[in-house]
Coordinates of C-alpha atoms and ligand atoms in Angstrom, one line a residue:
X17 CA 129.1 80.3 54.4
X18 CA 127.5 77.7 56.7
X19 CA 128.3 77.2 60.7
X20 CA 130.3 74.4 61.4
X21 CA 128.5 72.0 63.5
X22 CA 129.8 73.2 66.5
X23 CA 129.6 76.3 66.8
X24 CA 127.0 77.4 69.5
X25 CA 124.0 79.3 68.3
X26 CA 121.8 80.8 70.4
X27 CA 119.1 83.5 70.0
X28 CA 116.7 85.7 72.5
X29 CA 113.0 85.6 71.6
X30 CA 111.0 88.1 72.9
X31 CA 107.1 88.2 72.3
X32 CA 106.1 92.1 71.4
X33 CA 103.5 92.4 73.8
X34 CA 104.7 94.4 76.6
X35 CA 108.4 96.5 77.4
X36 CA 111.2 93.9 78.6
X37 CA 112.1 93.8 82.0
X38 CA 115.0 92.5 84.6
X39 CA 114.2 88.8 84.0
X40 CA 113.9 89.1 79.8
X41 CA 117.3 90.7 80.0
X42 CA 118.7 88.2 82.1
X43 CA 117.2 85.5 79.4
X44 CA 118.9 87.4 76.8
X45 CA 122.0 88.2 78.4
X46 CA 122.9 84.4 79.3
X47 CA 122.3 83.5 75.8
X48 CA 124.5 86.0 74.4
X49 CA 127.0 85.5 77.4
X50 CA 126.9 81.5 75.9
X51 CA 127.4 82.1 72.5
X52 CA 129.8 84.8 72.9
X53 CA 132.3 82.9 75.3
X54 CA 133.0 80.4 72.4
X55 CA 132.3 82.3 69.5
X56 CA 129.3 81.6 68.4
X57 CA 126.5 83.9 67.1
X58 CA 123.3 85.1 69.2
X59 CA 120.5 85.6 67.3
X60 CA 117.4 88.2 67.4
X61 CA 113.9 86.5 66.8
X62 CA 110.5 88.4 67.3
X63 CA 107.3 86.2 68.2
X64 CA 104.8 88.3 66.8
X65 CA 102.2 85.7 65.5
X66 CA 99.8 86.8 67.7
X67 CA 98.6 90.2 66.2
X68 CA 96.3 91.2 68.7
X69 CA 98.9 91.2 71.5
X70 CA 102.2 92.3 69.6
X71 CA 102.6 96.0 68.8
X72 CA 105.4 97.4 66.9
X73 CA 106.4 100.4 69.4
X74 CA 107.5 97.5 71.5
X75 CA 109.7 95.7 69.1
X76 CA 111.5 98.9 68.2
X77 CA 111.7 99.7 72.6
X78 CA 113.4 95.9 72.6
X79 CA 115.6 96.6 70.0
X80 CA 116.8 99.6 71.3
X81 CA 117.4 98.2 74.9
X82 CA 119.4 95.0 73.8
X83 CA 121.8 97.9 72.3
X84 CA 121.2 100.0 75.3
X85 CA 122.4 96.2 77.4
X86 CA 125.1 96.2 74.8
X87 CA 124.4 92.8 73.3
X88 CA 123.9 93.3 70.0
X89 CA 122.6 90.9 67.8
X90 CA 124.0 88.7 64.9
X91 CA 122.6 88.9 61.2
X92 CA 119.0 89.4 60.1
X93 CA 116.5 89.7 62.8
X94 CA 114.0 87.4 62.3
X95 CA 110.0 88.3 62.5
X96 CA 107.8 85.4 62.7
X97 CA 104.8 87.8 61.5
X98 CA 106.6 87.7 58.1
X99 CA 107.0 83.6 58.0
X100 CA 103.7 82.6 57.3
X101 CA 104.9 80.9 53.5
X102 CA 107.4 78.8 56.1
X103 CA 104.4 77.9 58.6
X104 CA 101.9 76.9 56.1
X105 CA 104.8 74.3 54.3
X106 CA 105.1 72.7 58.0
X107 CA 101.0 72.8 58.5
X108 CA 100.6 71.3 55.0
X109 CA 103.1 68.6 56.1
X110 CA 101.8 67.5 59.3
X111 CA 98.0 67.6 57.8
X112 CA 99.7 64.7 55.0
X113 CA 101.2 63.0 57.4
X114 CA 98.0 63.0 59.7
X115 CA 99.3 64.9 62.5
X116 CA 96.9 67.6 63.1
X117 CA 93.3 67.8 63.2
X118 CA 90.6 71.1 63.2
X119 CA 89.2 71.3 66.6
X120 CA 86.1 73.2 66.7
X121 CA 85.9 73.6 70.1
X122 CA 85.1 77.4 71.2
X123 CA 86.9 78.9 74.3
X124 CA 84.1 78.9 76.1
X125 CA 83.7 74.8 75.7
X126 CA 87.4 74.2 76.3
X127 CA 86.8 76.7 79.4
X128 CA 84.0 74.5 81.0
X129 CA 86.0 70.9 80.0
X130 CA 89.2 72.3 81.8
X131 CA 87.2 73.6 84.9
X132 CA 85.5 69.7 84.8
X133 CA 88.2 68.4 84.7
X134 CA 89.8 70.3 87.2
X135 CA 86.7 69.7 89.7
X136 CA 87.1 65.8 89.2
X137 CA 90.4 66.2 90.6
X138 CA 92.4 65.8 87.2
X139 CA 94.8 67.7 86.0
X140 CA 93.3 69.8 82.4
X141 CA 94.3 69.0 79.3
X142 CA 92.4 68.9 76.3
X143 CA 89.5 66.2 76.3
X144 CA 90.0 64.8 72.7
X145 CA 86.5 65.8 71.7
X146 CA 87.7 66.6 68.0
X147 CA 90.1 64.1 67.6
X148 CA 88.0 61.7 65.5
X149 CA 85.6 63.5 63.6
X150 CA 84.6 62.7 60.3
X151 CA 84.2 64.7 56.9
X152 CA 80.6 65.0 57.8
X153 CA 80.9 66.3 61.4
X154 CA 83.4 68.6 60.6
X155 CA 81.2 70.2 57.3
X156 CA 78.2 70.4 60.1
X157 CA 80.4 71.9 62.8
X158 CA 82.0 74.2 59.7
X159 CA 78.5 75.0 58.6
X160 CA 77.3 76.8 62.7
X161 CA 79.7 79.0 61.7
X162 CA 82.7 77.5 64.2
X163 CA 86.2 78.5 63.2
X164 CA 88.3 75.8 63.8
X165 CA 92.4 75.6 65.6
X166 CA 94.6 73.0 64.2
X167 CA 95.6 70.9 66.6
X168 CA 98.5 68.1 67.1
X169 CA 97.7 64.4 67.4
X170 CA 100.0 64.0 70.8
X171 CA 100.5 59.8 70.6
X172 CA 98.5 57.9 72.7
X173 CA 101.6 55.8 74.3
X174 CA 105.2 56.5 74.7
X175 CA 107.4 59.5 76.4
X176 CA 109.0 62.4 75.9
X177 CA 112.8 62.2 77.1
X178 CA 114.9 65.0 77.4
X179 CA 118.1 66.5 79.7
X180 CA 117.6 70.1 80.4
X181 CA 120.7 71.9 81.2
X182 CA 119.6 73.5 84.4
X183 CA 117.0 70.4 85.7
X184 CA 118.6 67.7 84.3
X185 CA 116.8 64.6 82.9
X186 CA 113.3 65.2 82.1
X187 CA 111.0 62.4 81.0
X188 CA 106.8 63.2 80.0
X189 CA 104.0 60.8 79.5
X190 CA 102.2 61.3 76.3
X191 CA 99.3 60.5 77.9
X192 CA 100.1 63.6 80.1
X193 CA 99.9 65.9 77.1
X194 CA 97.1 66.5 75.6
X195 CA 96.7 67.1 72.1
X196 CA 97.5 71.3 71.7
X197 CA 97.0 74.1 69.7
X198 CA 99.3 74.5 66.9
X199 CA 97.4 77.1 64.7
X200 CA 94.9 79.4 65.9
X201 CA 91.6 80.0 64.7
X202 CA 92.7 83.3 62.5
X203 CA 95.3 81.1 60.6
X204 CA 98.3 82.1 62.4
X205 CA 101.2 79.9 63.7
X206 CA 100.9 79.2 67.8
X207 CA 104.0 79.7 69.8
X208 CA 105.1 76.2 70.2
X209 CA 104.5 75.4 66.7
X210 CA 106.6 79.2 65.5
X211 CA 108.9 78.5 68.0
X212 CA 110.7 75.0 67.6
X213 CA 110.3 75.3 63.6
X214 CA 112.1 78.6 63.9
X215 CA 114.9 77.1 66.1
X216 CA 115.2 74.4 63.9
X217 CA 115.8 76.4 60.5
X218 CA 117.8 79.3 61.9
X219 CA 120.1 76.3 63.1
X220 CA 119.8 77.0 67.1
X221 CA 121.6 74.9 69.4
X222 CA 120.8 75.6 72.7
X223 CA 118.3 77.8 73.8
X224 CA 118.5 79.1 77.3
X225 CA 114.5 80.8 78.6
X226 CA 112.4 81.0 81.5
X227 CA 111.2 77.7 83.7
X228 CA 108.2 78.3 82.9
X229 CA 108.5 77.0 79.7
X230 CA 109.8 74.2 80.7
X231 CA 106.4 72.2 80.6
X232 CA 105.9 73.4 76.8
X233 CA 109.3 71.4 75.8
X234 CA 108.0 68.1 75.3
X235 CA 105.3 68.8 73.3
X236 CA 107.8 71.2 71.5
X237 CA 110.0 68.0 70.7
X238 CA 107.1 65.8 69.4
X239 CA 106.7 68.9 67.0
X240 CA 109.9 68.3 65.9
X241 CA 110.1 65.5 65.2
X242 CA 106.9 65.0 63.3
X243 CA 108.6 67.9 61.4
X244 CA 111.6 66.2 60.9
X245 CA 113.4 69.1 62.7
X246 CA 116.4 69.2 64.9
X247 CA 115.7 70.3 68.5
X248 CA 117.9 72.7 70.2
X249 CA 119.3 71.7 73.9
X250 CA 117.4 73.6 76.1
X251 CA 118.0 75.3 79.7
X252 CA 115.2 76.0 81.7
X253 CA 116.4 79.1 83.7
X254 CA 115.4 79.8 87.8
X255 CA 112.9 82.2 88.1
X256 CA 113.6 85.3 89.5
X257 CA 112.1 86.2 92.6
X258 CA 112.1 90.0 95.1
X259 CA 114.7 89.7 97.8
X260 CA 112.2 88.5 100.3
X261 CA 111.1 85.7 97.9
X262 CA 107.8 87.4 96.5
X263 CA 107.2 87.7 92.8
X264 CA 109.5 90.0 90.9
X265 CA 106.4 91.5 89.4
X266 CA 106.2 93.9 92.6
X267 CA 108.3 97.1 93.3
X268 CA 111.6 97.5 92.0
X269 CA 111.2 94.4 89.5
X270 CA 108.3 95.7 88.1
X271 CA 110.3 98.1 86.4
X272 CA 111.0 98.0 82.8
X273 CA 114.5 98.2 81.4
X274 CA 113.4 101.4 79.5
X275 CA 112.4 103.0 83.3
X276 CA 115.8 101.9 85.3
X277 CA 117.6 103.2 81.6
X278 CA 115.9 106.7 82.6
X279 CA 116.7 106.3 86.0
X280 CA 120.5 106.1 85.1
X281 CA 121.0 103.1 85.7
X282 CA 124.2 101.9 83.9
X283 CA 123.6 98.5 81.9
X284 CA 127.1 97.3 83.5
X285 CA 125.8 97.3 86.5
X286 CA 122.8 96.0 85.4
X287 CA 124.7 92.8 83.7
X288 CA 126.8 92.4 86.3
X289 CA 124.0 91.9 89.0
X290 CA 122.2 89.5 86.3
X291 CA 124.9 87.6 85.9
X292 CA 125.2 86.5 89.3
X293 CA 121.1 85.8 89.3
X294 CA 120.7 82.1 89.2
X295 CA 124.3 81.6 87.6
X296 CA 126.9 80.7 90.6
X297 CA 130.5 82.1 90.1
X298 CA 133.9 82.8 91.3
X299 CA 133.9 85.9 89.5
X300 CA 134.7 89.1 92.0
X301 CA 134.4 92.6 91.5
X302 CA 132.8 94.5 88.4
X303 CA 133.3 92.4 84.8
X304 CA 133.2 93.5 81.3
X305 CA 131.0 91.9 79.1
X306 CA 133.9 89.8 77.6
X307 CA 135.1 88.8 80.9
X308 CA 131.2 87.5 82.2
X309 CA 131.6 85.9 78.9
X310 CA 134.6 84.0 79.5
X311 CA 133.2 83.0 82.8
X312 CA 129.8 81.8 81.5
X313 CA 129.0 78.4 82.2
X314 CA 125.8 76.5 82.0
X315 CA 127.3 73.8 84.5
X316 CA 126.5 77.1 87.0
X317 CA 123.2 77.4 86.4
X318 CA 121.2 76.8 89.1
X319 CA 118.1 75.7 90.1
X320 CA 116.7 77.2 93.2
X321 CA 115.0 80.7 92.9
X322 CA 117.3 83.7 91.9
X323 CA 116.7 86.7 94.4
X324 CA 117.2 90.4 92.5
X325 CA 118.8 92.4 95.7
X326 CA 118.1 96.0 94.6
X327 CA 120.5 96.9 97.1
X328 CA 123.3 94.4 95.6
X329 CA 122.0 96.2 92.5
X330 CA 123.3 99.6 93.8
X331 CA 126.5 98.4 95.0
X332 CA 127.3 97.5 91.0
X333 CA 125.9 100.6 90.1
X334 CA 127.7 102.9 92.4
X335 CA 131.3 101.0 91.0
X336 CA 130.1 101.7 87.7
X337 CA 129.4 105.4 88.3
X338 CA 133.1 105.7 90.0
X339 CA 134.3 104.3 86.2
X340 CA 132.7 106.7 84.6
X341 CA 135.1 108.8 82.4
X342 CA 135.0 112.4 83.2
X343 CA 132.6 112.8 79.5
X344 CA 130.7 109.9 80.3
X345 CA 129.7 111.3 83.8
X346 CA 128.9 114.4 82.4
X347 CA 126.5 112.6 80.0
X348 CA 124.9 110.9 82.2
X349 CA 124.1 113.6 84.6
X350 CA 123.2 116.1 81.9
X351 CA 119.2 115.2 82.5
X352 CA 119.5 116.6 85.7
X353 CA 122.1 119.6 85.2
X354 CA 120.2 123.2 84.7
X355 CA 120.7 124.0 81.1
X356 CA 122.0 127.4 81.8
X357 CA 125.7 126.0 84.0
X358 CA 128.6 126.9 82.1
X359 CA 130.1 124.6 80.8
X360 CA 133.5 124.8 82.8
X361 CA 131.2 124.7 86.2
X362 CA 129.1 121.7 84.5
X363 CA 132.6 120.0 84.3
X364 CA 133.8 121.2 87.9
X365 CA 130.1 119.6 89.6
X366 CA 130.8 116.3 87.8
X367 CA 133.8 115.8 88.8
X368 CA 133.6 117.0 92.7
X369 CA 129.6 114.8 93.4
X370 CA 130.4 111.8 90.8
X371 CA 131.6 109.6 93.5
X372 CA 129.0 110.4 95.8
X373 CA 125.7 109.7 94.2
X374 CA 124.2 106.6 92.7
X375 CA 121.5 107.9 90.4
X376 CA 121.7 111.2 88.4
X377 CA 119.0 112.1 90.4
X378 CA 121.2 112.5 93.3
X379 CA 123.1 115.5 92.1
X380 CA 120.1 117.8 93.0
X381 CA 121.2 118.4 96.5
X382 CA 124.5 119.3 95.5
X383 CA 123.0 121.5 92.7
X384 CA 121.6 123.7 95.6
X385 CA 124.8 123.2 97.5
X386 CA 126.7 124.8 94.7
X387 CA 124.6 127.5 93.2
X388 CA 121.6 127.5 95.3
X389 CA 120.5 127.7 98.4
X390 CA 121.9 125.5 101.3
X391 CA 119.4 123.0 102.6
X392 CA 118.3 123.1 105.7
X393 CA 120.6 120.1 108.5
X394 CA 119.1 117.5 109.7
X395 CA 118.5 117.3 113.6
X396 CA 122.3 116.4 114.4
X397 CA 123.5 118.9 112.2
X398 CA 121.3 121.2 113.8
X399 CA 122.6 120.3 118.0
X400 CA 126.4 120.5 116.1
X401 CA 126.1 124.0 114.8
X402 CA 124.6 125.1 117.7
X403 CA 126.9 123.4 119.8
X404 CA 129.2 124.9 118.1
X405 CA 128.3 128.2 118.5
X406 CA 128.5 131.9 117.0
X407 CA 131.8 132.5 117.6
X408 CA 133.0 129.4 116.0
X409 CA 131.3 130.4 112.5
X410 CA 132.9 134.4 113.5
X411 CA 136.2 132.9 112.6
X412 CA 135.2 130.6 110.0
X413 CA 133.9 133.2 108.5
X414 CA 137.2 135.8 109.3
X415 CA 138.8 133.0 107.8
X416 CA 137.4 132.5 104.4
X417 CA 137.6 136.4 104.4
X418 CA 141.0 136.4 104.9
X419 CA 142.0 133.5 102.6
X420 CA 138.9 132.9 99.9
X421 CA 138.5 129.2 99.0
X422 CA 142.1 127.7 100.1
X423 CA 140.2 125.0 102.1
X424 CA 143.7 124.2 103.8
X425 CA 144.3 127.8 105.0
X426 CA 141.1 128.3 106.2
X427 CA 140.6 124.7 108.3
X428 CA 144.2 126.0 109.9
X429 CA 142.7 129.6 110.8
X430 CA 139.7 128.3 112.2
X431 CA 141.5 125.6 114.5
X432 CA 144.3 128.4 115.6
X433 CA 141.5 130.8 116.2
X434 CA 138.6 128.2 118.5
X435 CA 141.5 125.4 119.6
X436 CA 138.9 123.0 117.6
X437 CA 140.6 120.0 115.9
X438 CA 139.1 116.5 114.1
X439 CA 135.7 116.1 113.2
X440 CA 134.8 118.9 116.3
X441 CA 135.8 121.3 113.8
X442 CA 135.2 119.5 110.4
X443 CA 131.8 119.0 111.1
X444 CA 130.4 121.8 112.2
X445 CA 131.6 123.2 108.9
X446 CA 130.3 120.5 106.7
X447 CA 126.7 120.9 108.2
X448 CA 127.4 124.6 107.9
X449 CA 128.6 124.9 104.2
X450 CA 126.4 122.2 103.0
X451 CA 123.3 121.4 105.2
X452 CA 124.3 117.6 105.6
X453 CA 126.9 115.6 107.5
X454 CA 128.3 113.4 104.3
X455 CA 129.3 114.5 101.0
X456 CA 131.6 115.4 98.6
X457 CA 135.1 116.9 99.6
X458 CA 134.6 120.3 101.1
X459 CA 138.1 121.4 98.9
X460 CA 136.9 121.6 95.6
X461 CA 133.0 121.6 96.8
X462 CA 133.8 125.1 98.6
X463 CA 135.8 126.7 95.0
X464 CA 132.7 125.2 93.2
X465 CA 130.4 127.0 95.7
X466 CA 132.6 130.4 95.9
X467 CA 133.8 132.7 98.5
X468 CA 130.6 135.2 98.7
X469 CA 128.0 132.4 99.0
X470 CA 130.4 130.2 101.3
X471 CA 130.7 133.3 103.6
X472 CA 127.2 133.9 103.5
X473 CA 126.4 130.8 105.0
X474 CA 128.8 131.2 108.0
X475 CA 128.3 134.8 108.5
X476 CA 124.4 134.1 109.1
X477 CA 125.6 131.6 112.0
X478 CA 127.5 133.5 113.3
X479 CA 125.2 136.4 113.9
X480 CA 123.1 133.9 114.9
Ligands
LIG7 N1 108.4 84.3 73.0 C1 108.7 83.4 74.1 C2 108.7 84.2 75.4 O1 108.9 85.4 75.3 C3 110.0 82.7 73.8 C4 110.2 81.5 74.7 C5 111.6 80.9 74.2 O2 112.6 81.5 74.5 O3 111.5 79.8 73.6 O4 108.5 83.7 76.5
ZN8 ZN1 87.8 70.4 69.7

């Protein structure tokens, strides 16, 4: 069965070469969020041509966090290692046609013409040097032993006119471009060349990436169409920048997805913050996929800089921890939970501390709360208690003695016995039984906790 011509095809496009992080998961989520809101199909594509940079390990990690992400992809993944029979057709066509040329150049001569060129005040592109050579030069130049790059005759007059859906219309001087690398000196297929031809035959119609390749899309577009190809509509997305404007590379968006997955981080909350980075919308409160979906629209992309707020981050993530199911919760602390917790208290400690922490990590003081040792307050916890005095904790004590865990019974003893009401007595007993001022409720905390180590805790303040 072929698409109709309107359905929207998109595709995410990762190169191999490193683990994906925030911004390569916003890339792919917008894609899948476009073809998904008008049911279209989003396609998987790996650019691995270069084989000295791409590594396996790292196409199975992206694989596994697009399904972590939940956007799964549609049909046959496509590797571009495996597509060299479909590269050599398009080189073979473009070398008829005179298109592309063997440049013999070696890095360290295109190094010195670009720095030149740069010194003179002019912006680099390549200087032409092997743009007219005959069958002789090229023999000699074969003969030192130089490997030679294809590259593509960019023509001498004319533009490149395009409308980008984020930056609107673009329009490039050819005489701007210089002639580039379509095949590298090993053979293989360059990333503009791979790219565009891919697009083109896996029937792509709009590709939504990363402003910095913005630049590349006019020469892309020449590609096709000396290839006869149909170009894809592209949208050049905002980068994405820290909250104070430096480059995401630092701190918190350095992190790859695989290290916030470990952290717990929930890819809801994750999609939800993503959503709203460089995309402007209406859309309130925490959205399912489908419902981002629905919402998607490229007329809301923006151009200015997206900021990644870790702290907007955790305000998804905590809502998406409150939604957790009672399983899922207990899931997703299990990393944390001592293996040897019954099962019943495992169940008990997820549900009392799952509204109160943001990361799995976050149970550990509650662990200690509730079988360990209490930790010790905080300076204001410390003037409270002692405020409070031994004879306050006497009678907290008499009253957990006289009425176990029954929370209720015991605040009541404890205000009939000191006259104490409000947080005078609540706190006090918080810091006490727990070591902090905040927390889960003290109810089912205290039954998780138990009477013995509950009055062990008051009894040594009140001796005190
Ligand atoms: N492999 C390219 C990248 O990861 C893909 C760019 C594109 O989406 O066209 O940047
Ligand atoms: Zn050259």
């Amino acid at each position: 069965m072929t698409d109709a011509p309107t359905t929207t095809v998109t595709r995410f496009a990762p190169s191999p070469s490193g683990e994906l992080h925030l911004g390569n998961a916003r890339t792919a989520l917008f894609n899948y969020l476009l073809a998904k809101r008008s049911g279209g199909r989003f396609l998987l594509r790996i650019e691995d041509t270069d084989a000295e940079r791409s590594k396996p390990e790292y196409t199975a990690q992206l694989k596994a966090d697009l399904q972590w992400l939940g956007l799964p992809w549609d049909g046959e993944i496509v590797e571009q290692s495996r597509r060299g029979a479909v590269y050599a057709e398009a080189f073979a066509k473009l070398e008829q046609a005179g298109r592309v040329y063997p440049c013999y150049c070696t890095p360290l001569e295109i190094e010195v013409s670009r720095k030149t060129q740069l010194a003179a005040g002019r912006p680099p592109r390549y200087a032409g040097t092997c743009r007219n050579l005959d069958a002789h030069q090229r023999a000699s130049r074969l003969a030192e032993g130089r490997k030679p790059t294809l590259r593509f005759r960019v023509p001498e007059g004319g533009r490149v006119e395009f409308v980008d859906l984020v930056h609107g219309e673009q329009v490039f001087d050819c005489a701007d471009i210089g002639d580039f690398i379509v095949q590298r000196a090993d053979g293989s297929a360059a990333f503009f060349f791979s790219n565009v031809i891919d697009d083109a035959l896996t029937g792509v119609t709009t590709v939504l990436r990363g402003e910095d390749h913005l630049s590349n899309t006019p020469r892309q577009l020449l590609l096709a169409m000396a290839l006869e190809l149909k170009a894809p509509t592209y949208g050049h997305l905002s980068l994405i920048t820290s909250a104070d404007g430096s480059p995401l590379s630092k701190r918190f968006g350095a992190k790859s997805l695989r290290q916030l997955r470990e952290s717990g981080y929930l890819p809801i909350a994750l999609n939800n913050h993503l959503f709203r980075l460089g995309h402007s919308s209406e859309l309130h409160g925490l959205q399912s996929l489908e419902a981002l979906a629905t919402a998607f629209d490229t007329s809301h992309l923006v151009r200015s800089p997206a900021r990644f707020d870790p702290v907007q981050l955790e305000v998804w993530q905590r809502d998406a921890v409150h939604r957790l199911s009672p399983d899922a919760a207990l899931e997703w602390m299990k990393p944390h939970l001592p293996s040897s917790l019954a099962p019943e208290a495992a169940r008990e400690f997820v549900a009392v501390t799952q509204a109160n922490v943001v990361l799995p990590a976050e149970i550990e003081p509650w662990l200690a709360v509730a079988f360990g040792e209490v930790p010790p307050p905080d300076a204001e916890g410390a003037a409270l208690m002692s405020a409070a005095g031994p004879e306050f904790f006497a009678a907290a004590a008499a009253a957990v003695r006289a009425n176990g865990t029954d929370w209720k019974a015991i605040t009541q003893a404890v205000r009939d016995a000191t006259g104490r009401k409000g947080p005078e007595l609540f706190k006090p007993l918080r810091y006490a039984l727990t070591g902090q001022g905040h927390g889960p409720e003290l109810a089912p905390l205290l039954k998780l906790m138990g009477a013995p180590r509950a009055l062990q805790r008051l009894e040594r303040l009140a001796a005190a």
